[in-house]
Short mmCIF file of C-alpha atoms in Angstrom, two decimals:
data_model
loop_
_atom_site.label_atom_id
_atom_site.label_comp_id
_atom_site.label_asym_id
_atom_site.label_seq_id
_atom_site.Cartn_x
_atom_site.Cartn_y
_atom_site.Cartn_z
CA MET J 1 90.97 49.45 143.90
CA SER J 2 90.32 53.04 144.97
CA ILE J 3 87.61 55.16 143.40
CA THR J 4 88.41 58.82 142.66
CA ASP J 5 85.67 61.31 143.48
CA LEU J 6 85.58 63.44 140.32
CA SER J 7 83.25 65.97 141.94
CA VAL J 8 86.08 67.22 144.16
CA ARG J 9 88.24 69.83 142.49
CA PRO J 10 91.97 69.10 142.98
CA THR J 11 93.85 71.55 145.18
CA PRO J 12 96.21 73.79 143.17
CA GLY J 13 99.90 73.14 143.75
CA ALA J 14 102.32 75.83 144.89
CA PRO J 15 103.12 78.28 142.04
CA ARG J 16 106.48 77.67 140.39
CA ALA J 17 109.14 80.17 141.39
CA TYR J 18 110.11 82.46 138.54
CA THR J 19 112.13 85.63 138.06
CA PHE J 20 111.65 87.71 134.92
CA PRO J 21 114.98 88.20 133.10
CA ALA J 22 117.03 91.24 134.06
CA PHE J 23 117.15 93.89 131.35
CA PHE J 24 119.05 97.10 130.75
CA SER J 25 118.06 100.21 128.80
CA ARG J 26 119.87 103.15 127.27
CA VAL J 27 118.96 106.08 125.02
CA LEU J 28 121.37 106.78 122.16
CA PRO J 29 122.32 110.37 121.25
CA ASN J 30 119.93 110.29 118.26
CA GLY J 31 116.96 109.60 120.57
CA LEU J 32 116.70 105.84 119.89
CA ARG J 33 115.95 103.77 123.00
CA VAL J 34 117.62 100.36 123.30
CA VAL J 35 116.59 97.60 125.75
CA VAL J 36 118.77 94.49 126.10
CA ALA J 37 117.90 91.35 128.10
CA PRO J 38 120.69 88.72 128.11
CA VAL J 39 119.03 85.25 128.07
CA THR J 40 121.64 82.59 127.37
CA LYS J 41 119.49 79.44 127.51
CA LEU J 42 119.76 78.90 123.72
CA PRO J 43 122.04 80.41 121.02
CA LEU J 44 119.20 82.60 119.73
CA VAL J 45 118.42 86.31 119.74
CA THR J 46 115.12 88.07 119.08
CA VAL J 47 115.11 91.76 118.12
CA LEU J 48 112.01 93.94 117.94
CA ALA J 49 112.23 97.46 116.49
CA LEU J 50 109.10 99.25 117.73
CA VAL J 51 108.04 102.51 116.13
CA ASP J 52 105.29 104.71 117.57
CA ALA J 53 103.44 104.51 114.24
CA GLY J 54 100.50 102.18 114.82
CA SER J 55 97.04 102.44 113.33
CA ILE J 56 96.08 105.18 115.80
CA ALA J 57 98.45 107.41 113.81
CA ASP J 58 96.48 106.90 110.55
CA PRO J 59 95.42 110.31 109.20
CA ALA J 60 91.64 110.71 108.74
CA GLY J 61 90.61 109.19 105.44
CA GLN J 62 93.82 107.13 105.22
CA GLU J 63 92.77 104.33 107.59
CA GLY J 64 94.97 101.30 106.96
CA ILE J 65 98.09 103.23 105.94
CA ALA J 66 100.09 102.32 109.07
CA GLN J 67 99.63 98.60 108.42
CA LEU J 68 100.42 98.90 104.71
CA THR J 69 103.54 100.96 105.41
CA ALA J 70 104.79 98.51 108.03
CA SER J 71 104.14 95.54 105.74
CA LEU J 72 106.10 97.23 102.94
CA LEU J 73 109.22 97.60 105.09
CA SER J 74 110.19 93.94 104.69
CA GLU J 75 109.46 93.99 100.94
CA GLY J 76 112.83 95.35 99.93
CA THR J 77 115.68 97.71 100.85
CA GLY J 78 118.21 99.32 98.56
CA ALA J 79 119.15 96.89 95.78
CA LEU J 80 117.52 93.98 97.61
CA SER J 81 114.04 93.11 96.38
CA GLY J 82 111.58 91.43 98.71
CA ALA J 83 112.52 88.02 97.28
CA ASP J 84 116.26 88.77 97.59
CA LEU J 85 115.76 89.88 101.17
CA THR J 86 113.81 86.73 102.06
CA GLU J 87 116.49 84.51 100.50
CA LEU J 88 119.29 86.31 102.35
CA VAL J 89 117.48 86.13 105.70
CA GLU J 90 116.77 82.43 105.26
CA SER J 91 120.40 81.75 104.34
CA MET J 92 121.30 83.09 107.79
CA GLY J 93 118.86 80.73 109.47
CA SER J 94 116.87 83.79 110.54
CA THR J 95 113.34 85.15 110.26
CA LEU J 96 112.45 88.78 109.59
CA ASP J 97 109.01 90.29 109.12
CA SER J 98 107.13 93.49 109.82
CA GLY J 99 103.64 94.66 110.66
CA ALA J 100 101.58 97.00 112.77
CA ASP J 101 98.86 96.90 115.43
CA TRP J 102 96.88 99.70 117.02
CA ASP J 103 99.75 101.22 119.00
CA SER J 104 102.98 100.51 117.12
CA SER J 105 104.66 99.31 113.96
CA VAL J 106 107.35 96.70 114.39
CA VAL J 107 110.15 94.92 112.54
CA LYS J 108 110.78 91.49 114.08
CA LEU J 109 113.98 89.47 113.79
CA THR J 110 114.95 86.12 115.29
CA THR J 111 118.40 84.81 114.48
CA LEU J 112 121.22 82.60 115.67
CA SER J 113 123.47 84.57 118.00
CA SER J 114 126.40 83.75 115.70
CA ARG J 115 124.64 85.66 112.86
CA LEU J 116 123.36 88.56 114.97
CA THR J 117 125.74 91.18 113.58
CA ASP J 118 124.76 90.57 109.95
CA ALA J 119 121.08 90.03 110.68
CA LEU J 120 120.85 93.18 112.79
CA GLY J 121 122.41 95.11 109.93
CA LEU J 122 119.63 93.89 107.64
CA LEU J 123 116.96 94.89 110.17
CA ALA J 124 118.47 98.38 110.33
CA ARG J 125 118.38 98.71 106.55
CA VAL J 126 114.77 97.54 106.41
CA LEU J 127 113.82 100.04 109.12
CA THR J 128 115.69 103.08 107.83
CA GLU J 129 116.07 102.55 104.05
CA PRO J 130 112.97 100.68 102.86
CA THR J 131 112.35 100.65 99.13
CA LEU J 132 108.60 101.30 99.53
CA SER J 133 108.14 99.95 96.02
CA ALA J 134 105.07 101.01 94.05
CA ASP J 135 104.65 97.47 92.66
CA GLU J 136 104.77 95.86 96.11
CA PHE J 137 102.37 98.52 97.40
CA GLN J 138 99.86 97.60 94.69
CA ARG J 139 100.18 93.91 95.56
CA LEU J 140 99.71 94.43 99.31
CA ARG J 141 96.80 96.80 98.79
CA THR J 142 95.10 94.25 96.52
CA GLU J 143 95.63 91.57 99.17
CA ARG J 144 94.07 93.83 101.81
CA MET J 145 91.05 94.48 99.59
CA ALA J 146 90.63 90.72 99.16
CA GLU J 147 90.80 90.26 102.94
CA LEU J 148 88.08 92.85 103.41
CA MET J 149 85.90 91.06 100.88
CA GLN J 150 86.39 87.83 102.82
CA LEU J 151 85.56 89.53 106.14
CA ARG J 152 82.08 90.34 104.80
CA SER J 153 81.25 86.64 105.06
CA GLU J 154 83.03 86.08 108.39
CA PRO J 155 80.57 86.56 111.30
CA ARG J 156 83.16 87.06 114.04
CA ALA J 157 84.95 89.86 112.16
CA LEU J 158 81.65 91.49 111.26
CA ALA J 159 80.54 91.37 114.89
CA ASP J 160 83.78 92.97 116.10
CA GLU J 161 83.56 95.78 113.57
CA ALA J 162 79.86 96.38 114.16
CA LEU J 163 80.48 96.68 117.91
CA ALA J 164 83.27 99.20 117.29
CA ARG J 165 80.93 101.32 115.17
CA ALA J 166 78.22 101.10 117.81
CA ILE J 167 80.34 102.24 120.77
CA TYR J 168 82.80 104.77 119.28
CA ALA J 169 82.00 108.17 117.76
CA PRO J 170 82.01 108.18 113.93
CA GLU J 171 85.18 110.31 113.81
CA ALA J 172 87.10 108.09 116.27
CA ARG J 173 89.91 105.99 114.76
CA TYR J 174 88.77 103.03 116.88
CA ALA J 175 85.40 103.07 115.08
CA ARG J 176 87.03 101.54 111.97
CA PRO J 177 89.17 98.43 111.43
CA ASP J 178 92.87 98.89 112.18
CA GLY J 179 93.63 97.63 108.67
CA GLY J 180 91.26 100.18 107.10
CA THR J 181 88.04 99.90 105.12
CA ASP J 182 87.18 99.20 101.47
CA VAL J 183 86.96 102.92 100.82
CA SER J 184 90.05 104.07 102.70
CA VAL J 185 92.36 101.28 101.46
CA GLN J 186 91.24 101.63 97.85
CA ALA J 187 92.04 105.36 97.98
CA LEU J 188 95.57 104.97 99.40
CA THR J 189 98.54 105.85 97.17
CA ILE J 190 102.23 105.01 97.35
CA GLU J 191 102.94 108.73 97.72
CA GLN J 192 100.82 108.80 100.88
CA VAL J 193 102.68 105.75 102.20
CA ARG J 194 106.04 107.42 101.62
CA ALA J 195 104.78 110.61 103.29
CA PHE J 196 103.51 108.59 106.28
CA TYR J 197 106.89 106.88 106.60
CA ALA J 198 108.74 110.21 106.43
CA ALA J 199 106.46 111.79 109.03
CA ARG J 200 106.22 108.91 111.52
CA TYR J 201 109.42 106.82 111.40
CA SER J 202 112.08 108.43 113.56
CA PRO J 203 114.63 107.33 116.17
CA HIS J 204 112.90 109.65 118.64
CA VAL J 205 109.84 107.33 118.75
CA THR J 206 111.61 104.00 118.25
CA THR J 207 112.63 101.38 120.82
CA VAL J 208 114.83 98.42 119.88
CA VAL J 209 114.42 95.40 122.16
CA VAL J 210 117.18 92.76 122.05
CA VAL J 211 116.62 89.49 123.95
CA GLY J 212 118.75 86.36 123.91
CA ASP J 213 122.29 85.09 123.82
CA VAL J 214 124.09 88.42 123.84
CA ALA J 215 125.79 90.43 126.59
CA ALA J 216 124.19 93.76 127.41
CA GLU J 217 127.14 95.91 126.36
CA ASP J 218 127.55 93.92 123.15
CA GLY J 219 123.84 94.45 122.39
CA PHE J 220 124.08 98.21 122.94
CA ALA J 221 127.22 98.42 120.80
CA MET J 222 125.68 96.43 117.92
CA VAL J 223 122.50 98.54 117.83
CA SER J 224 124.47 101.77 118.12
CA ARG J 225 126.69 100.72 115.21
CA VAL J 226 123.81 100.10 112.77
CA LEU J 227 121.21 102.63 114.00
CA GLY J 228 123.22 105.28 115.85
CA ASP J 229 123.45 107.50 112.75
CA TRP J 230 119.72 107.34 111.94
CA VAL J 231 118.26 110.85 112.11
CA GLY J 232 114.70 112.14 112.14
CA ALA J 233 112.43 114.74 113.67
CA VAL J 234 109.97 114.22 116.51
CA PRO J 235 106.63 113.31 114.86
CA ALA J 236 103.55 115.47 115.40
CA PRO J 237 101.00 114.21 117.94
CA TYR J 238 97.99 112.32 116.58
CA ALA J 239 94.32 112.81 117.38
CA ALA J 240 92.71 110.87 120.25
CA PRO J 241 91.46 107.57 118.74
CA ASP J 242 88.80 106.62 121.29
CA ALA J 243 86.01 109.22 121.37
CA VAL J 244 82.87 107.56 122.70
CA GLN J 245 79.54 107.30 120.88
CA ASP J 246 77.06 108.96 123.25
CA VAL J 247 73.87 107.12 122.32
CA PRO J 248 71.23 105.15 124.26
CA ARG J 249 71.54 101.39 124.66
CA GLY J 250 70.57 99.58 121.46
CA VAL J 251 70.52 96.36 119.44
CA HIS J 252 72.41 96.25 116.13
CA ILE J 253 71.70 93.34 113.77
CA VAL J 254 74.09 92.71 110.86
CA ARG J 255 72.13 90.86 108.22
CA LYS J 256 73.23 87.30 107.43
CA ALA J 257 70.14 85.84 105.83
CA ASP J 258 69.27 82.21 106.63
CA ALA J 259 72.21 81.90 109.03
CA PRO J 260 71.56 79.04 111.49
CA GLN J 261 73.75 80.76 114.10
CA THR J 262 74.03 84.24 115.57
CA GLU J 263 77.39 85.77 116.46
CA LEU J 264 76.93 87.95 119.54
CA ARG J 265 78.82 90.87 121.06
CA VAL J 266 77.56 92.78 124.08
CA GLY J 267 79.80 95.60 125.22
CA HIS J 268 80.85 99.18 125.56
CA VAL J 269 84.07 101.23 125.66
CA GLY J 270 86.46 99.89 128.30
CA PRO J 271 89.30 101.57 130.19
CA PRO J 272 92.76 102.30 128.72
CA ARG J 273 95.67 99.99 129.54
CA LEU J 274 97.16 102.34 132.12
CA THR J 275 94.09 102.36 134.35
CA PRO J 276 95.11 101.97 138.02
CA ASP J 277 92.35 99.32 138.25
CA TYR J 278 94.11 97.01 135.79
CA PHE J 279 94.80 94.07 138.12
CA PRO J 280 91.33 93.95 139.76
CA LEU J 281 89.82 94.24 136.27
CA VAL J 282 91.91 91.32 135.00
CA MET J 283 90.67 89.21 137.90
CA CYS J 284 87.09 90.44 137.40
CA ASN J 285 87.18 89.49 133.74
CA ALA J 286 88.73 86.09 134.47
CA ILE J 287 85.74 85.24 136.68
CA LEU J 288 83.13 86.79 134.36
CA GLY J 289 84.32 85.32 131.07
CA GLY J 290 88.08 85.03 130.85
CA LEU J 291 88.54 81.40 131.93
CA PHE J 292 86.93 78.13 130.86
CA SER J 293 85.35 77.94 134.33
CA SER J 294 84.03 81.50 134.07
CA ARG J 295 80.45 82.43 134.86
CA LEU J 296 79.54 83.12 131.23
CA ASN J 297 80.91 79.80 130.03
CA LEU J 298 79.36 77.77 132.84
CA ASN J 299 76.00 79.45 132.27
CA LEU J 300 75.73 79.52 128.47
CA ARG J 301 77.72 76.37 127.67
CA GLU J 302 77.42 73.99 130.62
CA GLU J 303 74.00 74.87 132.06
CA HIS J 304 72.02 75.89 128.97
CA ALA J 305 74.04 74.33 126.10
CA TYR J 306 73.55 77.50 124.03
CA THR J 307 77.13 77.62 122.75
CA TYR J 308 80.47 75.86 122.52
CA GLY J 309 82.08 78.73 124.40
CA ALA J 310 81.33 82.18 125.84
CA HIS J 311 83.98 84.74 126.69
CA SER J 312 84.57 88.30 127.84
CA GLY J 313 87.53 90.63 127.69
CA VAL J 314 88.97 94.10 127.32
CA ASP J 315 91.08 94.79 124.23
CA TRP J 316 93.84 96.62 126.09
CA ARG J 317 95.21 99.59 124.14
CA ARG J 318 96.82 102.96 124.92
CA GLY J 319 93.40 104.48 124.39
CA ALA J 320 90.13 103.12 125.73
CA GLY J 321 89.69 99.79 123.90
CA PRO J 322 86.41 97.88 123.75
CA PHE J 323 85.05 95.64 126.51
CA SER J 324 82.82 92.86 125.17
CA MET J 325 81.08 89.61 126.08
CA ASP J 326 81.07 87.17 123.13
CA ALA J 327 79.33 83.97 122.05
CA ALA J 328 78.00 82.20 118.96
CA VAL J 329 74.59 80.61 119.49
CA GLN J 330 71.83 78.93 117.52
CA SER J 331 69.38 81.47 116.05
CA ASP J 332 66.43 80.18 118.05
CA VAL J 333 68.14 80.83 121.40
CA THR J 334 69.66 84.22 120.52
CA ALA J 335 67.40 86.26 122.80
CA ALA J 336 67.64 83.72 125.64
CA ALA J 337 71.45 83.78 125.42
CA ILE J 338 71.49 87.58 125.55
CA GLY J 339 69.27 87.37 128.62
CA GLU J 340 71.76 85.09 130.38
CA ILE J 341 74.68 87.34 129.39
CA MET J 342 72.85 90.29 130.94
CA THR J 343 72.19 88.24 134.07
CA GLU J 344 75.87 87.48 134.54
CA PHE J 345 76.81 91.08 133.74
CA ASP J 346 74.45 92.35 136.44
CA ARG J 347 75.61 89.69 138.94
CA ILE J 348 79.30 90.58 138.69
CA ARG J 349 78.33 94.20 139.47
CA THR J 350 76.04 93.48 142.42
CA GLU J 351 77.41 90.43 144.30
CA PRO J 352 80.92 89.80 145.63
CA VAL J 353 82.64 86.89 143.90
CA SER J 354 82.97 83.74 145.98
CA ASP J 355 86.16 82.64 147.72
CA SER J 356 86.45 79.63 145.40
CA GLU J 357 86.09 81.79 142.26
CA LEU J 358 88.68 84.22 143.57
CA SER J 359 91.07 81.41 144.49
CA LEU J 360 90.71 79.69 141.12
CA ALA J 361 91.30 82.88 139.09
CA ARG J 362 94.23 83.88 141.28
CA SER J 363 95.83 80.42 141.02
CA TYR J 364 95.44 80.36 137.25
CA LEU J 365 96.86 83.84 136.58
CA ASP J 366 99.67 83.31 139.09
CA GLY J 367 100.44 79.80 137.84
CA VAL J 368 100.60 80.51 134.09
CA PHE J 369 102.84 83.55 134.55
CA PRO J 370 106.18 81.68 134.16
CA ILE J 371 104.87 79.69 131.18
CA ARG J 372 104.29 82.93 129.25
CA PHE J 373 108.02 83.67 128.97
CA GLU J 374 109.69 80.48 127.77
CA THR J 375 111.06 81.87 124.47
CA THR J 376 113.17 84.89 123.55
CA ARG J 377 110.32 86.10 121.35
CA ALA J 378 107.86 86.01 124.27
CA ILE J 379 110.26 87.89 126.54
CA ALA J 380 110.89 90.46 123.81
CA SER J 381 107.13 90.92 123.37
CA ALA J 382 106.76 91.44 127.11
CA LEU J 383 109.46 94.11 127.10
CA ALA J 384 107.80 95.67 124.06
CA SER J 385 104.62 96.05 126.11
CA LEU J 386 106.56 98.01 128.73
CA ALA J 387 107.74 100.40 126.00
CA ILE J 388 104.41 100.69 124.19
CA PHE J 389 102.28 101.31 127.27
CA GLY J 390 104.85 103.10 129.43
CA LEU J 391 104.68 100.49 132.20
CA PRO J 392 107.24 100.62 135.04
CA ASP J 393 110.45 98.60 134.80
CA ASP J 394 109.43 96.41 137.77
CA TYR J 395 106.05 95.54 136.22
CA TYR J 396 106.85 91.84 135.70
CA ASP J 397 108.70 91.59 139.03
CA THR J 398 105.56 92.71 140.89
CA TYR J 399 102.92 91.15 138.60
CA ARG J 400 102.24 88.04 140.69
CA ALA J 401 102.10 89.97 143.97
CA ASN J 402 99.61 92.39 142.40
CA ILE J 403 97.42 89.50 141.24
CA ARG J 404 97.56 87.83 144.66
CA ALA J 405 96.60 91.08 146.40
CA VAL J 406 93.26 91.47 144.59
CA THR J 407 90.26 90.92 146.90
CA ALA J 408 86.57 90.25 146.30
CA ASP J 409 85.82 93.82 147.41
CA ASP J 410 88.31 95.13 144.81
CA ILE J 411 86.54 93.18 142.06
CA LEU J 412 83.10 94.44 143.07
CA ARG J 413 84.39 98.01 143.20
CA VAL J 414 85.97 97.95 139.71
CA ALA J 415 82.98 96.12 138.22
CA GLN J 416 80.69 98.88 139.47
CA ALA J 417 83.13 101.57 138.31
CA HIS J 418 83.90 100.26 134.81
CA LEU J 419 80.95 98.05 133.73
CA ASP J 420 77.93 100.20 132.94
CA PRO J 421 74.61 98.57 131.91
CA SER J 422 73.28 101.88 130.56
CA LYS J 423 76.04 101.97 127.92
CA LEU J 424 75.84 98.38 126.67
CA GLN J 425 75.34 97.88 122.95
CA VAL J 426 74.18 94.51 121.61
CA VAL J 427 75.48 93.30 118.24
CA ALA J 428 74.02 90.21 116.56
CA VAL J 429 75.27 88.94 113.20
CA GLY J 430 72.54 86.63 112.00
CA ASP J 431 69.19 86.22 110.28
CA PRO J 432 67.02 89.27 111.10
CA ASP J 433 63.84 87.40 110.17
CA ALA J 434 64.56 84.93 112.98
CA ILE J 435 66.04 87.13 115.69
CA SER J 436 64.66 90.69 115.36
CA ALA J 437 61.38 90.17 117.19
CA PRO J 438 62.82 88.16 120.12
CA LEU J 439 65.61 90.70 120.56
CA ALA J 440 63.15 93.62 120.47
CA ALA J 441 61.11 91.88 123.19
CA LEU J 442 64.11 91.99 125.56
CA GLY J 443 63.68 95.77 125.87
CA LEU J 444 67.39 96.55 125.44
CA GLY J 445 66.79 99.50 123.12
CA ALA J 446 65.91 100.19 119.51
CA VAL J 447 66.68 97.41 117.01
CA THR J 448 68.44 98.38 113.77
CA VAL J 449 69.40 96.14 110.84
CA THR J 450 72.32 96.79 108.47
CA ASP J 451 74.06 94.85 105.71
CA ALA J 452 77.62 93.56 105.95
CA VAL J 453 78.77 95.92 103.21
CA ASP J 454 77.68 98.90 105.32
CA THR J 455 79.58 97.57 108.34
CA LEU J 456 82.94 97.40 106.55
CA ALA J 457 82.80 99.79 103.63
CA THR J 458 82.93 103.34 104.97
#
């Protein structure tokens, strides 16, 4: 009977060959862009209608309006109420919903290819003729207010929002939740929602992505038939959402009295998605805190048993999204955990990563690439990213080569260029009576304490 040596890490196998589906794009006379990717593996089609009307387009004082407007789209069109629409969509064996993130609003449809014509017609009506009912608006706004109330007791959400307020200027859109605050959501009106829709929804800033069991020319013809007559003006530009808070390094405690744990965020403003250093930064983050075998996780979880998991990452957006290192730790080791996070942050900036770390991160990112695109919805989302961020058409064809080309010197260079210890802000959601003094002793800047209501309300 042979004995396996578990201390020896198995050698990664050769990455599976994969080619991203071919896709074709066309701009209709009304300015609408259409992207079609024929994928005939299953008799399904996913359609995403992306509108350049994400939360970054929220007017000042109306934070949350993009998400509310997008949610209202699928709550009725013409004579169809929200319930009628849901029943009709389900009778087709389809799904249809809508929402918004930072950079876009989207209507999503997945349907059998045999029902694509009818289902696409419904999507077009939802997109171009939404009811925007006052009653449904009141219901969705009430639901959002309830969510905000719940977030006040949710440490992870509080930590994310407190970090945003610490690193972005007060007037920056990124300083507030993408779904809005208590004050902004409560003040919204249905008239403002209708005005936002009229100002922001236009074929000139819309891309329709069609992926699945449909020929390219058929896809173009179907979209042109239901959306080719849609008219609208080019929306006005919106203000930059990512102005930076120019303040010294500091520690921000959000009060959660008697909490046995502390939710931690340590970070600053990161680069925008279109940075030329994207691939080295992805590899850098994988080694710092992006993988289970990352330095942060091995240090805080495996070596010190401070946490069940530690992570890092950049929230990639069109603007400069936040970079943060995250963990939840017991209150009595809060300061020690911050110290270890700072150690790993400094190490990634001062020492080249090892060959084994580089090989492991490269193998993982290269190896999981094909797994990411096994459904029509995943492929459609990938094509949506090309449209939202303005990435080149060959982005997915060259992705693996770009990952494989990253060197240890590249990672050290981008770490020194983009990770700045002088700008780090520390956020701790926990019991100030237990953690204030130890955090002050770390010498990471002035310690301030706020209540949860102040973090989410304004």
